Short mmCIF file of C-alpha atoms and ligand atoms in Angstrom, two decimals:
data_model
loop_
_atom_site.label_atom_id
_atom_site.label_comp_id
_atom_site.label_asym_id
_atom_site.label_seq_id
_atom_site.Cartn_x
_atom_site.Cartn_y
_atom_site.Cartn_z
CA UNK A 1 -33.53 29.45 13.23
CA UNK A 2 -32.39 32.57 11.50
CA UNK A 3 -32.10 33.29 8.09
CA UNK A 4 -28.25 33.88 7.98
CA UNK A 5 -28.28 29.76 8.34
CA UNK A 6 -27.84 29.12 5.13
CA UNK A 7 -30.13 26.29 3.87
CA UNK A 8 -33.07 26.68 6.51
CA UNK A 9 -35.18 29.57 4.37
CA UNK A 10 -35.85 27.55 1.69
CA UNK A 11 -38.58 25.84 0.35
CA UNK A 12 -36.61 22.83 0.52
CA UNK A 13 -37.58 22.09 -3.29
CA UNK A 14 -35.24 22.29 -6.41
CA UNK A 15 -35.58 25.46 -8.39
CA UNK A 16 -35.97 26.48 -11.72
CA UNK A 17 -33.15 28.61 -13.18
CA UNK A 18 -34.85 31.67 -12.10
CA UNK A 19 -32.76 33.60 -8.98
CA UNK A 20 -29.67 32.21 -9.09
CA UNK A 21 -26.28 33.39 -7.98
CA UNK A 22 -22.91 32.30 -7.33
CA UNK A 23 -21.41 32.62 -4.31
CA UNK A 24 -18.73 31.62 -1.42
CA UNK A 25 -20.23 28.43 0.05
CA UNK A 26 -17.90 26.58 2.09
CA UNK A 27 -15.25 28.75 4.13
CA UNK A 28 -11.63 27.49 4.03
CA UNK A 29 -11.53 25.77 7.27
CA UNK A 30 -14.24 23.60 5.97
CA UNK A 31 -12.87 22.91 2.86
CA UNK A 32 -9.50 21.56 4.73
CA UNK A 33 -11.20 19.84 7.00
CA UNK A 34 -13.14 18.21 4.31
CA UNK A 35 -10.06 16.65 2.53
CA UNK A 36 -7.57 16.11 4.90
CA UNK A 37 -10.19 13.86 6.88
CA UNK A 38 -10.94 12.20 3.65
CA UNK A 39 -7.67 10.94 3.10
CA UNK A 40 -6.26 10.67 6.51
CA UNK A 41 -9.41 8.77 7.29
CA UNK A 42 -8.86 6.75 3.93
CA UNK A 43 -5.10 5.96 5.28
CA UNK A 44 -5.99 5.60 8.72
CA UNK A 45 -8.41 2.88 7.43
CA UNK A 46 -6.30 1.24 5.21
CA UNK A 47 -3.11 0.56 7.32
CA UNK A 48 -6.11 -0.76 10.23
CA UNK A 49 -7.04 -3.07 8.01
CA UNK A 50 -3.57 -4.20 6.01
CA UNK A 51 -1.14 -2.10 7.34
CA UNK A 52 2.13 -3.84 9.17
CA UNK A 53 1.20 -5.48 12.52
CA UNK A 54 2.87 -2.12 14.56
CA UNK A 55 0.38 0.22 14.40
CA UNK A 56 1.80 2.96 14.91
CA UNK A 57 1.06 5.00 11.89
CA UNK A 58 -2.66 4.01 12.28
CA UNK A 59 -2.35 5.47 15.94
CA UNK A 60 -1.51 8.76 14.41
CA UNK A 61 -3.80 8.82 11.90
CA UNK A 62 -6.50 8.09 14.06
CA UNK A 63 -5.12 10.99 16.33
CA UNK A 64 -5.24 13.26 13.53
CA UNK A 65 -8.77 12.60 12.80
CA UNK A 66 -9.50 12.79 16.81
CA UNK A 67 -8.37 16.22 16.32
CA UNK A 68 -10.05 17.08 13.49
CA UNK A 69 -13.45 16.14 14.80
CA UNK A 70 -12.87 18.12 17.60
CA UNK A 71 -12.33 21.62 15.73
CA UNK A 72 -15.14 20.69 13.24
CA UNK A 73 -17.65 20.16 16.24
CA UNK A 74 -16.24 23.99 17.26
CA UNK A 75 -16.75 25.55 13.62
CA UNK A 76 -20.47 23.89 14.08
CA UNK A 77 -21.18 26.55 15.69
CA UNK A 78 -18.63 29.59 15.04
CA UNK A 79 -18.03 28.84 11.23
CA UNK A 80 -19.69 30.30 7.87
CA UNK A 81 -23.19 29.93 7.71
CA UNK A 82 -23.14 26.83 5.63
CA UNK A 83 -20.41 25.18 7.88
CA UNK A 84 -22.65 25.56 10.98
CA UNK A 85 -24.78 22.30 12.36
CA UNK A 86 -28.05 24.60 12.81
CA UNK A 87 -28.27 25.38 9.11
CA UNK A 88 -28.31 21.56 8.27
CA UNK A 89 -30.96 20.49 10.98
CA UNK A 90 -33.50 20.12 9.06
CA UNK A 91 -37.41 18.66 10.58
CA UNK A 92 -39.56 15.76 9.12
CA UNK A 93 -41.19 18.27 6.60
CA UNK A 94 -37.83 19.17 5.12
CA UNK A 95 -36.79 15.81 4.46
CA UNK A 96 -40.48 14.98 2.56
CA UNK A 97 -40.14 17.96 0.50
CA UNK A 98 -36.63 16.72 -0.53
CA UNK A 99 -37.48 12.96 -1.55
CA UNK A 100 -40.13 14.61 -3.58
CA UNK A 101 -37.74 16.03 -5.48
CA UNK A 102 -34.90 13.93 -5.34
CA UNK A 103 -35.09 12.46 -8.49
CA UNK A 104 -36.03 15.37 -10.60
CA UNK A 105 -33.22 15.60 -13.40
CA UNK A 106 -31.91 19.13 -12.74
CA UNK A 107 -29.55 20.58 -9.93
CA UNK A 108 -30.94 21.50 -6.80
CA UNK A 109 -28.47 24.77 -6.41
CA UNK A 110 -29.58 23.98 -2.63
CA UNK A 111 -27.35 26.40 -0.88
CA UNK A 112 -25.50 24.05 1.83
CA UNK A 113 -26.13 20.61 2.87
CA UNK A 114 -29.98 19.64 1.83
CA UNK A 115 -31.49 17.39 4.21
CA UNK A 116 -29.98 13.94 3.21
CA UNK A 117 -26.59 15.27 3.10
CA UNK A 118 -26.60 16.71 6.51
CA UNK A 119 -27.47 13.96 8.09
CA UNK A 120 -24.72 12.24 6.39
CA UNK A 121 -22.76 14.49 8.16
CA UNK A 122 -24.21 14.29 11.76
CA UNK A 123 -23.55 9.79 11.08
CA UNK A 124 -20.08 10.22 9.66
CA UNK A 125 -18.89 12.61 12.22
CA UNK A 126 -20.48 10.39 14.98
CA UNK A 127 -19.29 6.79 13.97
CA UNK A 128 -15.87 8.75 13.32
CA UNK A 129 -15.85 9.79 16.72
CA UNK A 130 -17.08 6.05 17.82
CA UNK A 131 -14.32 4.94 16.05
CA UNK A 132 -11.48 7.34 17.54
CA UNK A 133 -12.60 6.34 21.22
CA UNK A 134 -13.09 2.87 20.58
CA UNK A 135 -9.45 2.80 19.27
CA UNK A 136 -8.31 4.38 22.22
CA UNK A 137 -9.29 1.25 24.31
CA UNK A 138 -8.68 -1.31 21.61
CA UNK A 139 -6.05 -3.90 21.75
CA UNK A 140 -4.69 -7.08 19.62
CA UNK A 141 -1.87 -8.07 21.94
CA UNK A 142 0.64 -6.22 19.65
CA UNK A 143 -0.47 -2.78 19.59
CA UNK A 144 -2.41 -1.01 22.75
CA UNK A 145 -4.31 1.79 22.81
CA UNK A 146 -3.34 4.70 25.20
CA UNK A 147 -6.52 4.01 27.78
CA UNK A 148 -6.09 0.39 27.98
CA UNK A 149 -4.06 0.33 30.80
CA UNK A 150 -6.94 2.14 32.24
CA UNK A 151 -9.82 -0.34 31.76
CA UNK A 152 -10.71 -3.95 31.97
CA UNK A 153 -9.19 -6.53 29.58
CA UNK A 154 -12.73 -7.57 28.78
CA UNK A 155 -14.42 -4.19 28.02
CA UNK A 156 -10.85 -3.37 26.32
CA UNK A 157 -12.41 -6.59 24.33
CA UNK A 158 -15.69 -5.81 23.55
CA UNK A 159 -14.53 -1.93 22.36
CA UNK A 160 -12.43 -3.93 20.13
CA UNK A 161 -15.00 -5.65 18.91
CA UNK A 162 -16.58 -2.03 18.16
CA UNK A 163 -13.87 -0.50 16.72
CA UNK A 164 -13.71 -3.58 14.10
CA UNK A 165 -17.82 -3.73 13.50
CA UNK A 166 -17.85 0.01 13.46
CA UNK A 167 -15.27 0.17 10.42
CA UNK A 168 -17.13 -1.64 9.04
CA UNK A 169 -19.99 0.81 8.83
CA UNK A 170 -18.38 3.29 8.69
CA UNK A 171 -17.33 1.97 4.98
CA UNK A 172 -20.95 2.00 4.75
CA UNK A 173 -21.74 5.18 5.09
CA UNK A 174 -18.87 7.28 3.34
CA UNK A 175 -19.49 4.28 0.33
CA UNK A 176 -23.14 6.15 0.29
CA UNK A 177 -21.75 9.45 0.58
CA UNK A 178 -20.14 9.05 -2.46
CA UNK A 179 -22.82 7.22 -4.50
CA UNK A 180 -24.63 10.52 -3.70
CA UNK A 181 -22.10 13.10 -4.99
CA UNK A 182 -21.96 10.88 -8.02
CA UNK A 183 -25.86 10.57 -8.42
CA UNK A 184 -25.64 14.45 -8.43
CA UNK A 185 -23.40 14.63 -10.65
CA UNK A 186 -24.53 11.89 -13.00
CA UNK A 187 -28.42 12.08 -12.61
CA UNK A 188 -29.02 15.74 -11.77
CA UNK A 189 -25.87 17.38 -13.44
CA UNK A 190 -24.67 19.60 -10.23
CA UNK A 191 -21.01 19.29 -9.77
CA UNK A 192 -20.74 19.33 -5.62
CA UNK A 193 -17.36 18.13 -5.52
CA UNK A 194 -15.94 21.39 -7.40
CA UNK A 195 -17.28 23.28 -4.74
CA UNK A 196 -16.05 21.76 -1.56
CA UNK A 197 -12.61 22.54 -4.07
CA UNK A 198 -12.79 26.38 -4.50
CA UNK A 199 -15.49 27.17 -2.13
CA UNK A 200 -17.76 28.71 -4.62
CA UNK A 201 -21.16 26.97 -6.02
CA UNK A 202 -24.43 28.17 -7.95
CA UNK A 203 -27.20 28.33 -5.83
CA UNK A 204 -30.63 29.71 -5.54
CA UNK A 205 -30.26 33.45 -4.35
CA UNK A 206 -30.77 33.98 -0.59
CA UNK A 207 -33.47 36.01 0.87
CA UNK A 208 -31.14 37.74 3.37
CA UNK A 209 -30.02 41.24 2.05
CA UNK B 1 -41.38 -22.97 63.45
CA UNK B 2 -39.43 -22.03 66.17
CA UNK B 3 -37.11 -18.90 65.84
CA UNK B 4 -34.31 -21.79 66.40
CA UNK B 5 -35.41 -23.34 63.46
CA UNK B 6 -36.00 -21.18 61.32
CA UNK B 7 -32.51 -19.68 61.82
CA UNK B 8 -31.15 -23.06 61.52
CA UNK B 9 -32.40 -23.33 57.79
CA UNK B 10 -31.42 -20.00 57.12
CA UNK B 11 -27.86 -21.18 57.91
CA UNK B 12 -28.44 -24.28 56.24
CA UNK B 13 -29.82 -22.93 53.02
CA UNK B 14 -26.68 -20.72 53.07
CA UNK B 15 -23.81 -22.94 53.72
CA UNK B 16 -25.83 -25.16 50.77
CA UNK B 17 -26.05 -22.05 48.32
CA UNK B 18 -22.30 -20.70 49.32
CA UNK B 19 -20.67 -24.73 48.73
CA UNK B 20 -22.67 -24.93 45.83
CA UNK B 21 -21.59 -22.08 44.09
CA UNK B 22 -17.40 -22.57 44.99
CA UNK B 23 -18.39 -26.00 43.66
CA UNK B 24 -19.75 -24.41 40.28
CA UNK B 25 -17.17 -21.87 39.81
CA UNK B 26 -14.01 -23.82 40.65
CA UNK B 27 -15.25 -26.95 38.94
CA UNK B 28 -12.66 -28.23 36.25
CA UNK B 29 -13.49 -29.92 33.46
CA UNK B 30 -11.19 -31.43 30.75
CA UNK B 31 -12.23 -28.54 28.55
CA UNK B 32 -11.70 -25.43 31.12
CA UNK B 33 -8.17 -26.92 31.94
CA UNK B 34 -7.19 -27.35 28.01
CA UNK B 35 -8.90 -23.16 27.40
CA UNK B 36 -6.82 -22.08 30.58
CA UNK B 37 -3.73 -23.85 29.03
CA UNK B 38 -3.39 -22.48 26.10
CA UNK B 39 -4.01 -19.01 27.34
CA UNK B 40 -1.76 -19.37 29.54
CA UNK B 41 0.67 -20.70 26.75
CA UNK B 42 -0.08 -17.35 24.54
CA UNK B 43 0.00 -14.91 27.82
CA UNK B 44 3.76 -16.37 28.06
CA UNK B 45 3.72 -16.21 24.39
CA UNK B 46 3.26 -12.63 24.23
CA UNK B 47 5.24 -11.55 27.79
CA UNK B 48 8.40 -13.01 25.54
CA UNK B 49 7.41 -10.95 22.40
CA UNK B 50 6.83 -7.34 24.18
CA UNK B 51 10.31 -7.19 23.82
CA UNK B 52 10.24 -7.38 20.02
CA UNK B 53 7.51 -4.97 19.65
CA UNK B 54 9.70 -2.56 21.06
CA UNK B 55 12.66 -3.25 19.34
CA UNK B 56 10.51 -2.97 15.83
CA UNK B 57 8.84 0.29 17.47
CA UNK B 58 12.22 2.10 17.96
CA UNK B 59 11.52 2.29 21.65
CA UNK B 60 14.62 -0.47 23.00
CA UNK B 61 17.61 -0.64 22.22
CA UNK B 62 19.09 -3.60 20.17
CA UNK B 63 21.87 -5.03 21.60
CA UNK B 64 23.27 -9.02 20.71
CA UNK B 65 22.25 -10.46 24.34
CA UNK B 66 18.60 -9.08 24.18
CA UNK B 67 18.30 -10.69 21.07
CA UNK B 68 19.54 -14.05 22.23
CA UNK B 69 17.30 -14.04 25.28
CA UNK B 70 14.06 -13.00 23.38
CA UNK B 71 14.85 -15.79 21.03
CA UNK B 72 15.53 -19.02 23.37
CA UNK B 73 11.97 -18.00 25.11
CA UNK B 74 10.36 -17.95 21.69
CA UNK B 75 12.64 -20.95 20.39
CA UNK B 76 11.61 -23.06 23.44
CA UNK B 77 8.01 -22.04 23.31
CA UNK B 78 7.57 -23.00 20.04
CA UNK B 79 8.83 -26.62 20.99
CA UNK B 80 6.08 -26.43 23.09
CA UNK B 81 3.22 -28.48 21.85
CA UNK B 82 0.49 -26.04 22.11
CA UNK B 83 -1.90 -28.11 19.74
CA UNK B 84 -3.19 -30.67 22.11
CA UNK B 85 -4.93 -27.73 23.80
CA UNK B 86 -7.09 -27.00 21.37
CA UNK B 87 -9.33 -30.10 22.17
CA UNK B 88 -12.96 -30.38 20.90
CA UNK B 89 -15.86 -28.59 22.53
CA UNK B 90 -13.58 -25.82 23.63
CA UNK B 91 -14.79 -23.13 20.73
CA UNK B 92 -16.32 -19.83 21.87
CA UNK B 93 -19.26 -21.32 20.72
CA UNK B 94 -19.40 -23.94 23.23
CA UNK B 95 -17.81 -21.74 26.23
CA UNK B 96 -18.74 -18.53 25.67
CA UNK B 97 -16.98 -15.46 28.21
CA UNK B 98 -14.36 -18.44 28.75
CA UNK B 99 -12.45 -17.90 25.62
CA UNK B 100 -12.34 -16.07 22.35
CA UNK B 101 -10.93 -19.38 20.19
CA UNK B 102 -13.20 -19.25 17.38
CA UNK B 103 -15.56 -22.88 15.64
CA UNK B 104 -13.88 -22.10 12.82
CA UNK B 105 -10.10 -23.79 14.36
CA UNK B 106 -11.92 -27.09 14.39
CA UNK B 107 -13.89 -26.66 10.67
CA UNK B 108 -10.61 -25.87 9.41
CA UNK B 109 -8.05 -27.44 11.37
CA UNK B 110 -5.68 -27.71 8.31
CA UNK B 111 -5.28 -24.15 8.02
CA UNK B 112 -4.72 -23.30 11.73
CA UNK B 113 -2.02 -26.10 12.04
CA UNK B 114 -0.62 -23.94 8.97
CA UNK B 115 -0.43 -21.24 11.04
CA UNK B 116 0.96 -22.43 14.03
CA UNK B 117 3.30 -24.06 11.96
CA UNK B 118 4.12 -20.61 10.40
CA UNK B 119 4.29 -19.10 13.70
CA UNK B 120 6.52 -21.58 14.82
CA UNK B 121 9.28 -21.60 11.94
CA UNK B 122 9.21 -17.66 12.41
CA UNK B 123 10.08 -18.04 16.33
CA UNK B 124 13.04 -20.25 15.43
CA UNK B 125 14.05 -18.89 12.72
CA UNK B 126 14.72 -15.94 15.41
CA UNK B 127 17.47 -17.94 16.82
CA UNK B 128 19.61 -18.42 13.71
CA UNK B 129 18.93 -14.66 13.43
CA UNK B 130 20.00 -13.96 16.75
CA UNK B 131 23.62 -15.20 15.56
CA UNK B 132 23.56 -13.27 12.64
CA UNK B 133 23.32 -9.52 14.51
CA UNK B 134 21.15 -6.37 14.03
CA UNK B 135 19.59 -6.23 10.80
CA UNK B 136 19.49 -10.31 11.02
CA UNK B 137 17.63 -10.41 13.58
CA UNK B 138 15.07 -7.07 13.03
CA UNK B 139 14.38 -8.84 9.25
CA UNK B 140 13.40 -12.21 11.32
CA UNK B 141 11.37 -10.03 14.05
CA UNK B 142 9.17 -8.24 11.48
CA UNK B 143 8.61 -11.74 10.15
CA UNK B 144 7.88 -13.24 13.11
CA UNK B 145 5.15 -10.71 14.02
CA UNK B 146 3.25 -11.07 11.17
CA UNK B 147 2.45 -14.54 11.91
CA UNK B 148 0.42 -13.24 14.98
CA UNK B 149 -2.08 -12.20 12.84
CA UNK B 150 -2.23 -15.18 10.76
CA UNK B 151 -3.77 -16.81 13.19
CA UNK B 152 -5.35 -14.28 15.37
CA UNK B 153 -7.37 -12.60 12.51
CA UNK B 154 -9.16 -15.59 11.33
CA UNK B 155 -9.44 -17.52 14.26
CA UNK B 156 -9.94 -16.02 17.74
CA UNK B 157 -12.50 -13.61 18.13
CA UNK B 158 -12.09 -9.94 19.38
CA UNK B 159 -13.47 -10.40 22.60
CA UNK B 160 -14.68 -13.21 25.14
C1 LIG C 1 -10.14 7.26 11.71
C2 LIG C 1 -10.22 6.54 12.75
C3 LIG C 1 -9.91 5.06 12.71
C4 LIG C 1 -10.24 4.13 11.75
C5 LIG C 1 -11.00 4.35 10.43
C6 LIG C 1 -9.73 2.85 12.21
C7 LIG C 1 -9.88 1.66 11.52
C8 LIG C 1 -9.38 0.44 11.94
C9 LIG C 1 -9.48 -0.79 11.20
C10 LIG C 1 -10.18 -0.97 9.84
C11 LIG C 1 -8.86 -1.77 11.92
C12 LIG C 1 -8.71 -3.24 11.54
C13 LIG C 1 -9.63 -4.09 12.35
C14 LIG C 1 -9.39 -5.53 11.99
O1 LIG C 1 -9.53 -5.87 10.81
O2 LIG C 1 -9.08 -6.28 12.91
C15 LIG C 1 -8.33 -1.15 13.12
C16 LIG C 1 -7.63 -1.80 14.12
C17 LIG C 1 -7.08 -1.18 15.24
N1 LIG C 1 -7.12 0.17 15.54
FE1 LIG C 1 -8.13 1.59 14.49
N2 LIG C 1 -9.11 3.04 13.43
C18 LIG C 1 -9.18 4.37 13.76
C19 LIG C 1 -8.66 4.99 14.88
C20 LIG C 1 -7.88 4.36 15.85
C21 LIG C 1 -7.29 5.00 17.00
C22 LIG C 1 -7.41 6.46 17.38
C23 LIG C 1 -6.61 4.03 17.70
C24 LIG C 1 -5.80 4.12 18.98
C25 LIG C 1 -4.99 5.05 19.24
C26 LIG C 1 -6.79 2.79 16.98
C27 LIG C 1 -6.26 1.57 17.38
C28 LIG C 1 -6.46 0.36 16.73
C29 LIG C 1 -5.96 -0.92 17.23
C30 LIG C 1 -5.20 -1.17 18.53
C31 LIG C 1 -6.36 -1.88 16.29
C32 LIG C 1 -6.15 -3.39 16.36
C33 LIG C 1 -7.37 -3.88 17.11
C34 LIG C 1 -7.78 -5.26 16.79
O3 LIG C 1 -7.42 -5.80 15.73
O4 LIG C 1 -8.51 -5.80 17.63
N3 LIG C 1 -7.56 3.02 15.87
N4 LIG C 1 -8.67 0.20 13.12
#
């Protein structure tokens, strides 16, 4: 990996307050992506779950986020450094050297997603995309999704039975997401929602010139 | 053995195998004739409801005979005593890939009547509606669908 990844030259440990520097972290597209998928996700889940029994709206909101994924998985690779999935791949060693400091009670400035955080990132985007192709072939007798016609009534059955179980987790893990930001917050005093806001966070200075 | 013979209980051994299998599949029981008629009961069910869906989804057009149609199917299914289907030993439980009618119909059997019962007032209640015009009958529609998932959510199961 090179060093313009953000994340993958350091020591994967929090720092004192020595070399730090704020900076542009998360490039625009990211941050939009970041929010609108919140909340259309959010919706989208919502009306699933106790929305009226024509589903249309939840069609489009799981559209939207179908879309979404799809330029996200692009700016993976073309995005800002921080943005890209090869700065947050992090090996076995990485994710060591983060539990061990974990609980330390000070930020970790870590510039990008530290270890934990980008996997949460690899699970959410995949059960989303679970989700969005499950729903596709899903079907409650009222409300059909587009590939139905297209497949068996009993596998259009069991990806039902996905799509529900799958929301389910899928609670899960965006209900851990967000314990997280507010352990960091309330444990190690970093802020990390301000900075998926305005882009900007303090972090340890990089070793690129 | 003789090459005759051996063919011979080749053929028989097949013939045996192939009877005994049309036997197995095609053999009725008091429980696989109540499972196949009720779904047959909600396929007719929802055949006669498509046409609401699209009427609540934008994509028909309302018009005073539609609406009368739609609602003596629904009227006269819900006449229909659909109950004495749901006969004991006939959960997905006890016939798994046969249906997706979930134990919990029989543990609670108060609360599905209740909503069959609900379901049922809503389709006839469509019929009164149907007299009354547009909005009349699009308030009873959204009604009516609602009561789908009353009884689907809690007890039939997503798939088979
Ligand atoms: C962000 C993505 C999505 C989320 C979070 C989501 C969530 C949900 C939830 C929570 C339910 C309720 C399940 C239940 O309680 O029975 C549901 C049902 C359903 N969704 Fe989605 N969904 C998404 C995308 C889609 C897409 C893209 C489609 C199709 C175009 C779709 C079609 C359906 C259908 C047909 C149902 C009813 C299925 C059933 O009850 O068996 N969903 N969804």
């Amino acid at each position: 990996m090179s060093d313009n990844h953000a994340g993958t030259n350091n020591t994967g440990g929090d720092t004192t307050g020595a070399g730090l520097e704020t900076r542009k972290l998360w490039d625009v597209p990211t941050r939009l992506f970041h929010w609108i998928l919140a909340g259309v996700v959010c919706y989208g889940w919502y009306l699933g779950e106790y929305g009226p029994f024509i589903k249309t709206w939840h069609f489009y909101c799981g559209y939207t986020v179908g879309t979404l994924l799809v330029l996200r998985i692009i700016w993976g690779f073309v995005g800002a450094p921080a943005s890209r999935f090869a700065s947050f791949t992090y090996g076995p060693r990485a994710f060591l050297d983060y539990a061990r400091h974990l609980f330390k009670r000070r930020p970790s400035h870590w510039p990008g997603h530290n270890p934990m955080g980008g996997l949460a990132v690899f699970g959410m985007l995949a059960l989303l995309a679970v989700q969005v192709l499950t729903g596709l072939c899903s079907d409650d007798d009222i409300n059909a999704g587009p590939l139905v016609p297209y497949i068996d009534s009993s596998l259009s059955g069991f990806l039902s039975y996905v799509h529900y179980w799958n929301s389910r987790l899928l609670l899960v893990v965006v209900g851990l997401h967000v314990v997280m930001i507010a352990f960091y917050w309330i444990w190690k005093r970093e802020n990390l929602v301000l900075p998926m806001i305005s882009g900007r966070k303090r972090v340890r200075q990089s070793t690129k010139t | 053995m003789s090459k005759k013979m051996i063919l011979m209980s080749a053929v028989v051994a097949f013939l045996v195998a192939a009877v005994g299998s049309v036997f197995a599949a095609g053999h009725e029981t008091p429980e696989s004739k109540a499972v196949e008629a009720r779904q047959g009961y909600m396929k007719l069910v929802g055949a006669s409801s498509g046409p609401i869906w699209g009427l609540l989804k934008g994509e028909t057009e309302y018009s005073d005979d539609l609406a009368k149609k739609i609602a003596s199917e629904l009227g006269a299914l819900a006449r229909y005593p659909v109950g004495q289907f749901f006969i004991k030993g006939t959960s997905k439980s006890e016939m798994a890939g046969k249906t997706r009618a979930l134990m919990k119909i029989w543990e609670d059997m108060g609360g599905f009547e209740k909503a069959l019962g609900d379901w049922a007032s809503a389709a006839t209640a469509l019929e009164a509606a149907a007299a009354g015009g547009k909005d009349a009958f699009m308030a009873a529609a959204g009604k009516y669908g609602d009561t789908c998932g009353g009884c689907h959510k809690p007890y039939r199961a997503k798939d088979l």
